[in-house]
Tab-separated table of C-alpha atoms and ligand atoms in Angstrom:
chain	number	residue	atom	x	y	z
A	972	MET	CA	144.057	88.944	66.441
A	973	ALA	CA	141.596	89.651	69.257
A	974	LEU	CA	141.152	87.038	71.968
A	975	GLN	CA	138.130	84.778	71.432
A	976	ASN	CA	137.794	83.622	75.030
A	977	LYS	CA	135.665	86.232	76.829
A	978	TYR	CA	137.141	85.578	80.253
A	979	LEU	CA	140.730	86.119	79.028
A	980	ALA	CA	139.713	89.057	76.804
A	981	ASP	CA	138.112	90.840	79.792
A	982	LEU	CA	141.088	90.054	81.990
A	983	LEU	CA	143.464	91.451	79.368
A	984	GLU	CA	141.472	94.714	79.398
A	985	THR	CA	141.893	94.879	83.180
A	986	VAL	CA	145.632	94.265	82.817
A	987	LYS	CA	145.863	97.082	80.254
A	988	LYS	CA	144.019	99.502	82.568
A	989	ARG	CA	146.055	98.537	85.592
A	990	ASN	CA	149.426	98.848	83.841
A	991	PRO	CA	149.287	102.000	81.716
A	992	GLY	CA	152.335	103.103	79.720
A	993	GLU	CA	153.929	99.632	79.740
A	994	PRO	CA	153.591	98.380	76.134
A	995	GLU	CA	156.230	95.633	76.438
A	996	PHE	CA	154.479	94.104	79.451
A	997	ILE	CA	151.104	94.201	77.679
A	998	GLN	CA	152.721	92.619	74.589
A	999	ALA	CA	154.082	89.721	76.646
A	1000	VAL	CA	150.775	89.114	78.461
A	1001	THR	CA	148.796	89.298	75.198
A	1002	GLU	CA	151.007	86.669	73.567
A	1003	VAL	CA	150.749	84.311	76.531
A	1004	PHE	CA	146.966	84.751	76.851
A	1005	THR	CA	146.545	84.060	73.121
A	1006	SER	CA	148.319	80.741	73.599
A	1007	LEU	CA	146.368	79.938	76.768
A	1008	GLU	CA	142.873	80.249	75.270
A	1009	PRO	CA	142.506	76.471	74.818
A	1010	VAL	CA	143.757	75.967	78.387
A	1011	ALA	CA	141.141	78.335	79.815
A	1012	GLU	CA	138.488	76.337	77.891
A	1013	LYS	CA	139.768	72.934	78.985
A	1014	ARG	CA	140.616	73.786	82.598
A	1015	PRO	CA	137.742	75.671	84.301
A	1016	ASP	CA	139.280	74.622	87.639
A	1017	LEU	CA	142.255	76.940	86.971
A	1018	VAL	CA	139.910	79.794	86.080
A	1019	GLU	CA	137.973	79.175	89.288
A	1020	ALA	CA	141.191	79.113	91.313
A	1021	GLY	CA	141.964	82.649	90.069
A	1022	VAL	CA	145.270	81.526	88.612
A	1023	PHE	CA	145.065	83.763	85.528
A	1024	GLU	CA	144.256	86.890	87.581
A	1025	ARG	CA	147.048	86.205	90.043
A	1026	ILE	CA	149.754	85.268	87.542
A	1027	VAL	CA	149.645	88.685	85.806
A	1028	GLU	CA	150.079	90.582	89.080
A	1029	PRO	CA	153.636	90.607	90.504
A	1030	GLU	CA	153.861	89.351	94.070
A	1031	ARG	CA	156.090	92.299	94.942
A	1032	GLN	CA	157.556	95.312	93.084
A	1033	ILE	CA	160.536	97.131	94.514
A	1034	ILE	CA	161.695	100.472	93.083
A	1035	PHE	CA	164.556	102.340	94.688
A	1036	ARG	CA	167.029	105.193	94.428
A	1037	VAL	CA	170.605	104.326	93.461
A	1038	PRO	CA	172.916	107.235	94.307
A	1039	TRP	CA	176.618	107.050	93.410
A	1040	VAL	CA	179.547	109.400	92.792
A	1041	ASP	CA	181.272	109.551	89.389
A	1042	ASP	CA	184.998	109.944	88.729
A	1043	ASN	CA	184.670	113.735	88.709
A	1044	GLY	CA	183.155	113.761	92.190
A	1045	VAL	CA	179.689	114.540	90.809
A	1046	GLN	CA	176.695	112.892	92.504
A	1047	ARG	CA	174.567	110.779	90.149
A	1048	VAL	CA	171.191	109.118	90.688
A	1049	ASN	CA	169.713	106.108	88.895
A	1050	ARG	CA	166.556	104.127	89.482
A	1051	GLY	CA	166.736	100.490	90.594
A	1052	PHE	CA	164.078	97.798	90.153
A	1053	ARG	CA	163.392	94.278	91.335
A	1054	ILE	CA	160.127	92.648	90.353
A	1055	GLU	CA	159.458	89.507	92.399
A	1056	PHE	CA	156.824	88.158	90.058
A	1057	ASN	CA	155.982	84.610	91.073
A	1058	SER	CA	157.341	82.196	93.688
A	1059	ALA	CA	154.917	79.286	93.187
A	1060	ILE	CA	157.592	76.771	92.186
A	1061	GLY	CA	160.756	78.191	93.782
A	1062	PRO	CA	162.629	81.319	94.886
A	1063	TYR	CA	162.362	84.275	92.514
A	1064	LYS	CA	165.053	83.898	89.846
A	1065	GLY	CA	166.064	86.105	86.950
A	1066	GLY	CA	168.636	88.565	85.701
A	1067	LEU	CA	169.468	92.219	86.260
A	1068	ARG	CA	169.470	94.488	83.206
A	1069	LEU	CA	171.632	97.627	83.182
A	1070	HIS	CA	170.657	99.745	80.190
A	1071	PRO	CA	169.438	103.346	79.779
A	1072	SER	CA	166.133	102.093	78.303
A	1073	VAL	CA	165.188	100.257	81.526
A	1074	TYR	CA	161.892	101.287	83.148
A	1075	LEU	CA	159.145	99.429	84.981
A	1076	GLY	CA	157.463	98.055	81.822
A	1077	ILE	CA	160.674	96.402	80.564
A	1078	ILE	CA	161.438	94.737	83.885
A	1079	LYS	CA	157.831	93.540	84.211
A	1080	PHE	CA	157.768	91.979	80.734
A	1081	LEU	CA	161.053	90.226	81.465
A	1082	GLY	CA	159.872	89.051	84.899
A	1083	PHE	CA	156.602	87.743	83.449
A	1084	GLU	CA	158.406	85.789	80.712
A	1085	GLN	CA	160.822	84.426	83.297
A	1086	ILE	CA	157.992	82.647	85.185
A	1087	PHE	CA	157.244	80.362	82.220
A	1088	LYS	CA	160.868	80.009	81.112
A	1089	ASN	CA	162.004	78.885	84.539
A	1090	SER	CA	159.120	76.439	84.731
A	1091	LEU	CA	160.161	74.909	81.380
A	1092	THR	CA	163.657	74.153	82.714
A	1093	THR	CA	162.020	71.711	85.208
A	1094	LEU	CA	164.226	73.206	87.958
A	1095	PRO	CA	162.592	74.733	91.068
A	1096	MET	CA	162.813	78.454	90.259
A	1097	GLY	CA	160.163	81.170	90.417
A	1098	GLY	CA	160.178	84.247	88.192
A	1099	GLY	CA	161.799	87.618	88.854
A	1100	LYS	CA	163.776	90.333	87.102
A	1101	GLY	CA	165.509	93.557	88.014
A	1102	GLY	CA	167.866	96.215	86.821
A	1103	SER	CA	168.450	99.896	86.440
A	1104	ASP	CA	168.562	102.679	83.862
A	1105	PHE	CA	172.306	102.963	84.604
A	1106	ASP	CA	174.423	102.728	81.426
A	1107	PRO	CA	177.697	100.864	82.027
A	1108	LYS	CA	178.954	101.916	78.580
A	1109	GLY	CA	181.737	104.499	78.789
A	1110	LYS	CA	181.981	104.217	82.592
A	1111	SER	CA	185.245	103.397	84.357
A	1112	ASP	CA	185.595	100.220	86.421
A	1113	GLY	CA	185.502	102.411	89.548
A	1114	GLU	CA	182.222	104.020	88.516
A	1115	VAL	CA	180.667	100.640	87.700
A	1116	MET	CA	181.830	99.333	91.089
A	1117	ARG	CA	180.385	102.267	93.039
A	1118	PHE	CA	177.094	101.959	91.179
A	1119	CYS	CA	176.928	98.181	91.819
A	1120	GLN	CA	177.709	98.645	95.514
A	1121	SER	CA	174.992	101.268	95.912
A	1122	PHE	CA	172.513	99.138	93.946
A	1123	MET	CA	173.244	96.106	96.131
A	1124	THR	CA	173.052	98.115	99.364
A	1125	GLU	CA	169.305	98.428	98.787
A	1126	LEU	CA	168.739	95.176	96.855
A	1127	SER	CA	170.362	93.115	99.648
A	1128	LYS	CA	167.345	93.834	101.861
A	1129	HIS	CA	165.094	91.920	99.511
A	1130	ILE	CA	167.092	88.953	98.181
A	1131	GLY	CA	168.704	85.793	99.570
A	1132	PRO	CA	169.682	82.299	98.428
A	1133	ASN	CA	166.248	80.927	99.409
A	1134	THR	CA	164.262	84.061	98.547
A	1135	ASP	CA	165.410	85.709	95.350
A	1136	VAL	CA	168.549	84.967	93.323
A	1137	PRO	CA	169.480	87.550	90.647
A	1138	ALA	CA	171.950	87.045	87.783
A	1139	GLY	CA	173.183	88.794	84.632
A	1140	ASP	CA	171.327	90.179	81.617
A	1141	ILE	CA	172.061	93.035	79.189
A	1142	GLY	CA	174.874	95.179	80.634
A	1143	THR	CA	175.401	92.858	83.614
A	1144	GLY	CA	178.227	90.382	83.173
A	1145	ALA	CA	180.909	88.806	85.351
A	1146	ARG	CA	182.379	92.175	86.391
A	1147	GLU	CA	179.079	93.559	87.683
A	1148	ILE	CA	178.047	90.299	89.386
A	1149	GLY	CA	181.445	90.223	91.138
A	1150	TYR	CA	181.051	93.748	92.540
A	1151	MET	CA	177.488	93.023	93.640
A	1152	PHE	CA	178.452	89.735	95.273
A	1153	GLY	CA	181.275	91.419	97.179
A	1154	GLN	CA	178.927	94.075	98.530
A	1155	TYR	CA	176.247	91.534	99.527
A	1156	LYS	CA	178.831	89.462	101.404
A	1157	ARG	CA	180.100	92.538	103.235
A	1158	LEU	CA	176.625	93.711	104.218
A	1159	ARG	CA	175.259	90.342	105.318
A	1160	ASN	CA	178.460	88.688	106.521
A	1161	GLU	CA	177.524	85.481	104.757
A	1162	PHE	CA	178.939	83.583	101.789
A	1163	THR	CA	175.962	82.125	99.959
A	1164	GLY	CA	174.764	81.509	96.426
A	1165	VAL	CA	172.704	84.706	96.371
A	1166	LEU	CA	173.701	85.558	92.794
A	1167	THR	CA	174.495	83.336	89.815
A	1168	GLY	CA	176.956	83.975	87.040
A	1169	LYS	CA	179.660	84.444	89.677
A	1170	GLY	CA	183.383	84.173	88.923
A	1171	LEU	CA	184.847	80.670	88.979
A	1172	THR	CA	187.005	81.474	92.030
A	1173	PHE	CA	184.002	82.287	94.249
A	1174	GLY	CA	181.229	79.833	93.518
A	1175	GLY	CA	180.450	80.353	89.837
A	1176	SER	CA	179.558	77.390	87.656
A	1177	LEU	CA	181.630	76.235	84.736
A	1178	ALA	CA	179.664	76.662	81.483
A	1179	ARG	CA	177.392	79.431	82.867
A	1180	THR	CA	179.123	81.943	80.550
A	1181	GLU	CA	178.446	79.730	77.534
A	1182	ALA	CA	175.068	78.417	78.708
A	1183	THR	CA	172.538	80.716	77.047
A	1184	GLY	CA	174.191	80.728	73.623
A	1185	PHE	CA	174.975	77.000	73.677
A	1186	GLY	CA	171.424	76.309	74.875
A	1187	VAL	CA	169.998	78.357	71.994
A	1188	CYS	CA	171.784	76.059	69.549
A	1189	TYR	CA	170.917	72.841	71.410
A	1190	PHE	CA	167.215	73.760	71.302
A	1191	THR	CA	167.405	74.904	67.684
A	1192	GLU	CA	169.253	71.763	66.568
A	1193	GLU	CA	166.501	69.686	68.186
A	1194	MET	CA	163.773	71.702	66.464
A	1195	LEU	CA	165.602	71.397	63.131
A	1196	LYS	CA	166.060	67.653	63.613
A	1197	ALA	CA	162.351	67.145	64.311
A	1198	ASN	CA	161.707	68.810	60.956
A	1199	GLY	CA	164.290	66.885	58.942
A	1200	LYS	CA	167.013	69.539	59.014
A	1201	SER	CA	170.198	70.490	60.886
A	1202	PHE	CA	172.704	73.336	61.305
A	1203	LYS	CA	175.150	71.588	58.986
A	1204	GLY	CA	176.013	73.715	55.945
A	1205	GLN	CA	173.444	76.394	56.817
A	1206	THR	CA	174.034	80.140	56.651
A	1207	VAL	CA	173.102	81.817	59.922
A	1208	VAL	CA	172.408	85.467	60.748
A	1209	ILE	CA	173.031	86.365	64.394
A	1210	SER	CA	172.346	89.795	65.913
A	1211	GLY	CA	174.075	91.181	68.989
A	1212	SER	CA	177.676	90.604	70.042
A	1213	GLY	CA	177.215	90.161	73.768
A	1214	ASN	CA	177.152	87.089	75.963
A	1215	VAL	CA	174.326	85.270	74.187
A	1216	ALA	CA	175.376	86.130	70.621
A	1217	ILE	CA	179.022	85.156	71.124
A	1218	TYR	CA	178.324	81.665	72.451
A	1219	ALA	CA	175.479	81.050	70.001
A	1220	THR	CA	177.950	81.868	67.224
A	1221	GLN	CA	180.515	79.491	68.711
A	1222	LYS	CA	178.096	76.550	69.023
A	1223	ALA	CA	176.364	77.090	65.663
A	1224	THR	CA	179.805	77.080	64.025
A	1225	GLU	CA	180.794	73.910	65.904
A	1226	LEU	CA	177.573	72.301	64.660
A	1227	GLY	CA	178.615	72.972	61.069
A	1228	ALA	CA	176.870	76.272	60.256
A	1229	LYS	CA	178.417	79.431	58.831
A	1230	VAL	CA	177.530	82.540	60.869
A	1231	VAL	CA	177.852	85.606	58.634
A	1232	THR	CA	176.724	88.567	60.799
A	1233	MET	CA	176.974	90.051	64.293
A	1234	SER	CA	175.895	93.487	65.542
A	1235	ASP	CA	175.802	96.000	68.349
A	1236	SER	CA	173.514	98.983	68.874
A	1237	ASN	CA	175.518	101.016	66.335
A	1238	GLY	CA	175.553	98.655	63.364
A	1239	PHE	CA	176.391	95.207	62.008
A	1240	ILE	CA	179.212	93.346	60.308
A	1241	TYR	CA	178.858	90.887	57.447
A	1242	ASP	CA	181.671	88.428	56.805
A	1243	GLU	CA	180.944	86.069	53.934
A	1244	ASN	CA	183.766	83.779	55.076
A	1245	GLY	CA	182.109	83.229	58.434
A	1246	ILE	CA	182.623	85.293	61.595
A	1247	ASP	CA	186.072	85.112	63.186
A	1248	LEU	CA	184.916	84.695	66.782
A	1249	ALA	CA	188.373	85.142	68.322
A	1250	ALA	CA	188.391	88.684	66.910
A	1251	VAL	CA	184.888	89.400	68.247
A	1252	LYS	CA	185.802	88.077	71.707
A	1253	GLN	CA	188.883	90.291	71.760
A	1254	ILE	CA	186.868	93.375	70.749
A	1255	LYS	CA	183.864	92.771	72.998
A	1256	GLU	CA	184.996	90.727	76.004
A	1257	VAL	CA	188.505	92.131	76.437
A	1258	GLU	CA	188.518	95.653	75.000
A	1259	ARG	CA	184.788	96.516	75.388
A	1260	LYS	CA	184.844	98.280	71.999
A	1261	ARG	CA	182.389	98.570	69.084
A	1262	ILE	CA	181.739	95.794	66.551
A	1263	LYS	CA	182.950	98.106	63.774
A	1264	GLU	CA	186.502	97.364	64.998
A	1265	TYR	CA	186.115	93.946	63.330
A	1266	LEU	CA	187.206	95.608	60.078
A	1267	ASN	CA	190.663	96.128	61.620
A	1268	TYR	CA	190.974	92.327	61.748
A	1269	HIS	CA	189.100	91.594	58.514
A	1270	PRO	CA	189.129	94.523	56.076
A	1271	GLU	CA	187.259	92.361	53.541
A	1272	ALA	CA	184.198	92.242	55.841
A	1273	VAL	CA	181.417	94.831	55.439
A	1274	TYR	CA	180.172	97.151	58.196
A	1275	THR	CA	176.728	98.747	57.932
A	1276	GLU	CA	175.645	101.567	60.211
A	1277	GLY	CA	172.289	100.913	61.949
A	1278	CYS	CA	170.820	97.589	63.058
A	1279	SER	CA	167.606	96.845	61.185
A	1280	ASN	CA	169.124	96.030	57.787
A	1281	ILE	CA	170.827	92.995	59.287
A	1282	TRP	CA	167.567	91.112	58.540
A	1283	ASN	CA	168.019	91.811	54.795
A	1284	THR	CA	170.980	89.418	54.831
A	1285	PRO	CA	170.100	86.201	52.966
A	1286	CYS	CA	170.266	83.222	55.338
A	1287	ASP	CA	168.696	79.876	56.211
A	1288	ILE	CA	168.427	80.447	59.952
A	1289	ALA	CA	168.157	83.658	62.013
A	1290	LEU	CA	169.082	83.802	65.698
A	1291	PRO	CA	168.189	87.243	67.128
A	1292	CYS	CA	170.376	87.634	70.239
A	1293	ALA	CA	170.342	91.380	71.015
A	1294	THR	CA	167.132	92.835	72.461
A	1295	GLN	CA	163.320	93.041	72.465
A	1296	ASN	CA	161.355	93.896	69.310
A	1297	GLU	CA	164.457	93.900	67.101
A	1298	ILE	CA	162.555	92.079	64.301
A	1299	ASP	CA	159.401	93.851	63.129
A	1300	GLY	CA	156.892	92.714	60.486
A	1301	GLU	CA	158.845	94.262	57.615
A	1302	SER	CA	162.126	92.673	58.708
A	1303	ALA	CA	160.392	89.305	59.071
A	1304	LYS	CA	159.042	89.606	55.515
A	1305	LYS	CA	162.559	90.278	54.238
A	1306	LEU	CA	163.894	87.234	56.061
A	1307	ALA	CA	161.163	85.059	54.529
A	1308	ALA	CA	161.618	86.536	51.049
A	1309	ASN	CA	165.359	85.792	51.191
A	1310	GLY	CA	164.826	82.130	52.034
A	1311	CYS	CA	165.116	82.083	55.819
A	1312	TYR	CA	163.067	79.120	57.090
A	1313	CYS	CA	163.847	79.224	60.814
A	1314	VAL	CA	163.864	81.971	63.469
A	1315	SER	CA	164.965	80.907	66.927
A	1316	GLU	CA	165.123	83.533	69.668
A	1317	GLY	CA	168.178	84.046	71.892
A	1318	ALA	CA	167.079	87.477	73.111
A	1319	ASN	CA	163.915	87.960	75.163
A	1320	MET	CA	160.878	88.838	72.975
A	1321	PRO	CA	162.971	89.922	69.951
A	1322	SER	CA	160.050	89.523	67.518
A	1323	THR	CA	157.087	91.895	67.384
A	1324	PRO	CA	153.611	90.290	67.140
A	1325	GLU	CA	153.565	91.272	63.443
A	1326	ALA	CA	156.866	89.453	62.868
A	1327	ILE	CA	155.500	86.317	64.548
A	1328	ASP	CA	152.456	86.452	62.242
A	1329	VAL	CA	154.828	86.511	59.266
A	1330	TYR	CA	156.695	83.430	60.566
A	1331	PHE	CA	153.447	81.464	60.809
A	1332	GLU	CA	152.077	82.732	57.472
A	1333	ASN	CA	155.272	81.533	55.789
A	1334	LYS	CA	155.329	78.225	57.701
A	1335	MET	CA	158.752	79.011	59.112
A	1336	LEU	CA	160.087	77.103	62.120
A	1337	TYR	CA	159.725	79.456	65.059
A	1338	GLY	CA	161.518	78.836	68.371
A	1339	PRO	CA	160.136	81.190	71.057
A	1340	ALA	CA	162.533	82.940	73.460
A	1341	LYS	CA	161.222	81.531	76.704
A	1342	ALA	CA	162.066	78.029	75.496
A	1343	VAL	CA	165.086	78.723	73.289
A	1344	ASN	CA	167.081	80.908	75.709
A	1345	ALA	CA	166.221	79.003	78.894
A	1346	GLY	CA	169.695	77.427	79.006
A	1347	GLY	CA	171.152	80.450	80.809
A	1348	VAL	CA	168.792	80.309	83.736
A	1349	ALA	CA	168.940	76.500	83.698
A	1350	VAL	CA	172.676	76.574	84.355
A	1351	SER	CA	172.023	79.292	86.956
A	1352	GLY	CA	169.804	76.697	88.637
A	1353	LEU	CA	172.675	74.212	88.429
A	1354	GLU	CA	174.980	76.859	89.946
A	1355	MET	CA	172.544	77.137	92.878
A	1356	SER	CA	172.660	73.359	93.351
A	1357	GLN	CA	176.466	73.354	93.328
A	1358	ASN	CA	176.561	76.222	95.848
A	1359	SER	CA	174.136	74.390	98.144
A	1360	GLU	CA	176.251	71.254	98.185
A	1361	ARG	CA	179.493	73.300	98.193
A	1362	LEU	CA	180.883	71.422	95.219
A	1363	SER	CA	181.704	72.319	91.636
A	1364	TRP	CA	180.952	70.113	88.723
A	1365	THR	CA	183.118	69.758	85.599
A	1366	PHE	CA	182.429	71.682	82.391
A	1367	GLU	CA	181.461	68.444	80.648
A	1368	ASP	CA	179.023	67.524	83.404
A	1369	VAL	CA	177.273	70.918	83.357
A	1370	ASP	CA	177.257	71.078	79.554
A	1371	SER	CA	175.707	67.612	79.223
A	1372	ARG	CA	173.025	68.472	81.806
A	1373	LEU	CA	172.333	71.687	79.872
A	1374	LYS	CA	171.967	69.766	76.637
A	1375	ASN	CA	169.633	67.294	78.261
A	1376	ILE	CA	167.490	70.125	79.666
A	1377	MET	CA	167.254	71.842	76.249
A	1378	VAL	CA	166.310	68.591	74.497
A	1379	ASN	CA	163.579	68.070	77.094
A	1380	ILE	CA	162.324	71.645	76.754
A	1381	PHE	CA	161.873	71.078	73.029
A	1382	LYS	CA	160.044	67.845	73.794
A	1383	SER	CA	157.686	69.577	76.258
A	1384	CYS	CA	156.877	72.328	73.746
A	1385	ASP	CA	156.325	69.811	70.969
A	1386	GLU	CA	154.110	67.557	73.099
A	1387	ALA	CA	152.020	70.421	74.515
A	1388	SER	CA	151.490	71.804	70.999
A	1389	LYS	CA	150.245	68.393	69.857
A	1390	GLU	CA	148.048	67.838	72.918
A	1391	TYR	CA	146.239	71.112	72.248
A	1392	GLY	CA	145.867	70.486	68.508
A	1393	LEU	CA	148.485	73.056	67.514
A	1394	GLU	CA	151.249	70.816	66.184
A	1395	GLY	CA	154.378	72.720	65.173
A	1396	ASN	CA	153.329	75.876	67.050
A	1397	TYR	CA	156.156	75.812	69.588
A	1398	MET	CA	155.167	79.256	70.884
A	1399	ALA	CA	151.828	77.898	72.058
A	1400	GLY	CA	153.567	74.736	73.277
A	1401	ALA	CA	156.071	76.713	75.373
A	1402	ASN	CA	153.429	78.984	76.863
A	1403	ILE	CA	151.090	76.109	77.700
A	1404	ALA	CA	153.742	73.759	79.129
A	1405	GLY	CA	155.408	76.556	81.111
A	1406	PHE	CA	152.072	77.796	82.447
A	1407	LEU	CA	150.575	74.473	83.501
A	1408	LYS	CA	153.250	73.562	86.052
A	1409	VAL	CA	153.088	76.998	87.703
A	1410	ALA	CA	149.287	77.002	87.577
A	1411	GLU	CA	149.012	73.620	89.311
A	1412	ALA	CA	151.365	74.841	92.048
A	1413	MET	CA	149.415	78.091	92.477
A	1414	LYS	CA	146.127	76.213	92.703
A	1415	ALA	CA	147.518	73.755	95.248
A	1416	GLN	CA	148.898	76.552	97.436
A	1417	GLY	CA	145.533	78.326	97.626
A	1418	CYS	CA	144.728	82.012	97.251
A	1419	VAL	CA	148.133	83.551	98.019
B	2011	NDP	P1	174.966	91.751	76.568
B	2011	NDP	O1	174.895	93.030	77.304
B	2011	NDP	O2	176.113	90.847	76.785
B	2011	NDP	O3	174.867	92.013	75.000
B	2011	NDP	C1	173.793	92.674	74.448
B	2011	NDP	C2	174.025	92.836	72.964
B	2011	NDP	O4	172.824	93.329	72.356
B	2011	NDP	C3	175.102	93.863	72.659
B	2011	NDP	O5	175.698	93.540	71.446
B	2011	NDP	C4	174.289	95.141	72.563
B	2011	NDP	O6	174.912	96.179	71.815
B	2011	NDP	C5	173.046	94.667	71.872
B	2011	NDP	N1	171.920	95.527	72.265
B	2011	NDP	C6	171.480	95.750	73.524
B	2011	NDP	N2	170.454	96.612	73.521
B	2011	NDP	C7	170.268	96.949	72.253
B	2011	NDP	C8	169.359	97.811	71.606
B	2011	NDP	N3	168.430	98.502	72.316
B	2011	NDP	N4	169.434	97.898	70.258
B	2011	NDP	C9	170.385	97.199	69.545
B	2011	NDP	N5	171.261	96.372	70.115
B	2011	NDP	C10	171.204	96.248	71.433
B	2011	NDP	O7	173.582	90.999	76.887
B	2011	NDP	P2	173.219	89.468	76.681
B	2011	NDP	O8	173.934	88.892	75.531
B	2011	NDP	O9	173.317	88.822	77.997
B	2011	NDP	O10	171.655	89.592	76.351
B	2011	NDP	C11	171.133	89.625	75.031
B	2011	NDP	C12	169.682	89.207	75.049
B	2011	NDP	O11	169.576	87.875	75.559
B	2011	NDP	C13	168.750	90.038	75.939
B	2011	NDP	O12	167.478	90.081	75.375
B	2011	NDP	C14	168.711	89.233	77.229
B	2011	NDP	O13	167.552	89.516	77.986
B	2011	NDP	C15	168.689	87.829	76.664
B	2011	NDP	N6	169.074	86.753	77.557
B	2011	NDP	C16	170.269	86.764	78.226
B	2011	NDP	C17	170.624	85.707	79.038
B	2011	NDP	C18	171.941	85.651	79.729
B	2011	NDP	O14	172.202	84.634	80.383
B	2011	NDP	N7	172.820	86.633	79.612
B	2011	NDP	C19	169.716	84.582	79.251
B	2011	NDP	C20	168.525	84.619	78.449
B	2011	NDP	C21	168.238	85.680	77.661
B	2011	NDP	P3	175.563	97.427	72.594
B	2011	NDP	O15	176.784	96.902	73.234
B	2011	NDP	O16	175.818	98.439	71.543
B	2011	NDP	O17	174.534	97.893	73.587
B	2012	2IT	O1	166.655	86.227	80.690
B	2012	2IT	C1	167.263	85.371	81.359
B	2012	2IT	O2	166.857	84.206	81.445
B	2012	2IT	C2	168.517	85.756	82.021
B	2012	2IT	N1	168.940	86.894	81.866
B	2012	2IT	C3	169.243	84.775	82.903
B	2012	2IT	C4	168.617	84.710	84.272
B	2012	2IT	C5	169.356	83.894	85.293
B	2012	2IT	O3	168.895	83.913	86.448
B	2012	2IT	O4	170.351	83.240	84.985
């Protein structure tokens, strides 16, 4: 649907012209602008302060060469990125994605989303994102280490505990963060909380590993509760089998649901008895193998090659936890036709605009990524606090703060949706609530 507000429609055209060949970034801006139309009408002061123009332009974009030597002595070159998008409410904060599909448009969409997500957490964090087109899959530990050291050699010039604090994302887990932290410490001769998602022996926070997936379920449970439902007894389809998917599966199961699928980029497994998470953890976290291996543990389960048919699986609730645009309009229609009444997003922007239209047409409960998956960065914020005071909190303490934050994020989305006459549209609620805090800060700080 075209934008009705002329000011935002014209600005979107400018954004499209200024950022050619970046469809994911344009998709993210279009969605946010669609939600912000009533805000632009109601708040001419923010229009006058140039907040909309400034918020779509990254404060700084860093692109750099990452040379490294593979195990055969061959020189390799990847491209590194860090987009420092917005520092109105705190130091730039956001993950690093290592995946062959990474290019400027992916990092910019993720950095843009991160601004609003971080604002929703209520913690003082600006928005940023980075990464590289390096593919950790099939690389030895030594190769991953040499890549991470080279990547950090350049990145270290731009980040710092009060400037920009990266973390994990697709392809970047505890191993990669450890290598990067070691290199930063060596280069700068300082031990600071410059990265989050660190190992527990050197400043990491308990519950950071679980945070995104647990947070997905805390938000979703709250959304279900507000609509007279709960996870109890529900059949859940989860995509992905990485950090977010694994801990979403664990928490959904603890809350009484039966999770019947998980996937990787090759295909998906269906286990009608409910996923055996110990087997998945062994395959993915320990052995770094493919999800197909699940059949070695459970021959009665079914493996299907390819990812998209996962959305044909009948379910009550779908939690996409793999990657952007993994649910298109057709997949969304299949979900709806098979009785799915709730889609809540663990991955960043997993639904295409057409899929989102289908959710609304079918009156499904829709939890948007920037609210639903904010638990990861929220606990990153708590890791920063612990590093600053040189203390570590217990698992229970961090987990209960996480839960509290997720409950409040749902509340903010719900209230903003009601205030703007869009009750039940949590996408609009998340975009509006996330935007307003950043916008007020940008206005107060003047034209910077
Ligand atoms: P991981 O690297 O741990 O896992 C990613 C999972 O998604 C893997 O199963 C992977 O399969 C699959 N996947 C990745 N890319 C594709 C693709 N192009 N097509 C199909 N499947 C794919 O990453 P995370 O679990 O950390 O991240 C998952 C999502 O959650 C991402 O969108 C990320 O941005 C988002 N997110 C992550 C947070 C975090 O704290 N880690 C916080 C908030 C959001 P394969 O192994 O075959 O590549
Ligand atoms: O998308 C995300 O929010 C993340 N990958 C986590 C970012 C962080 O800084 O913990």
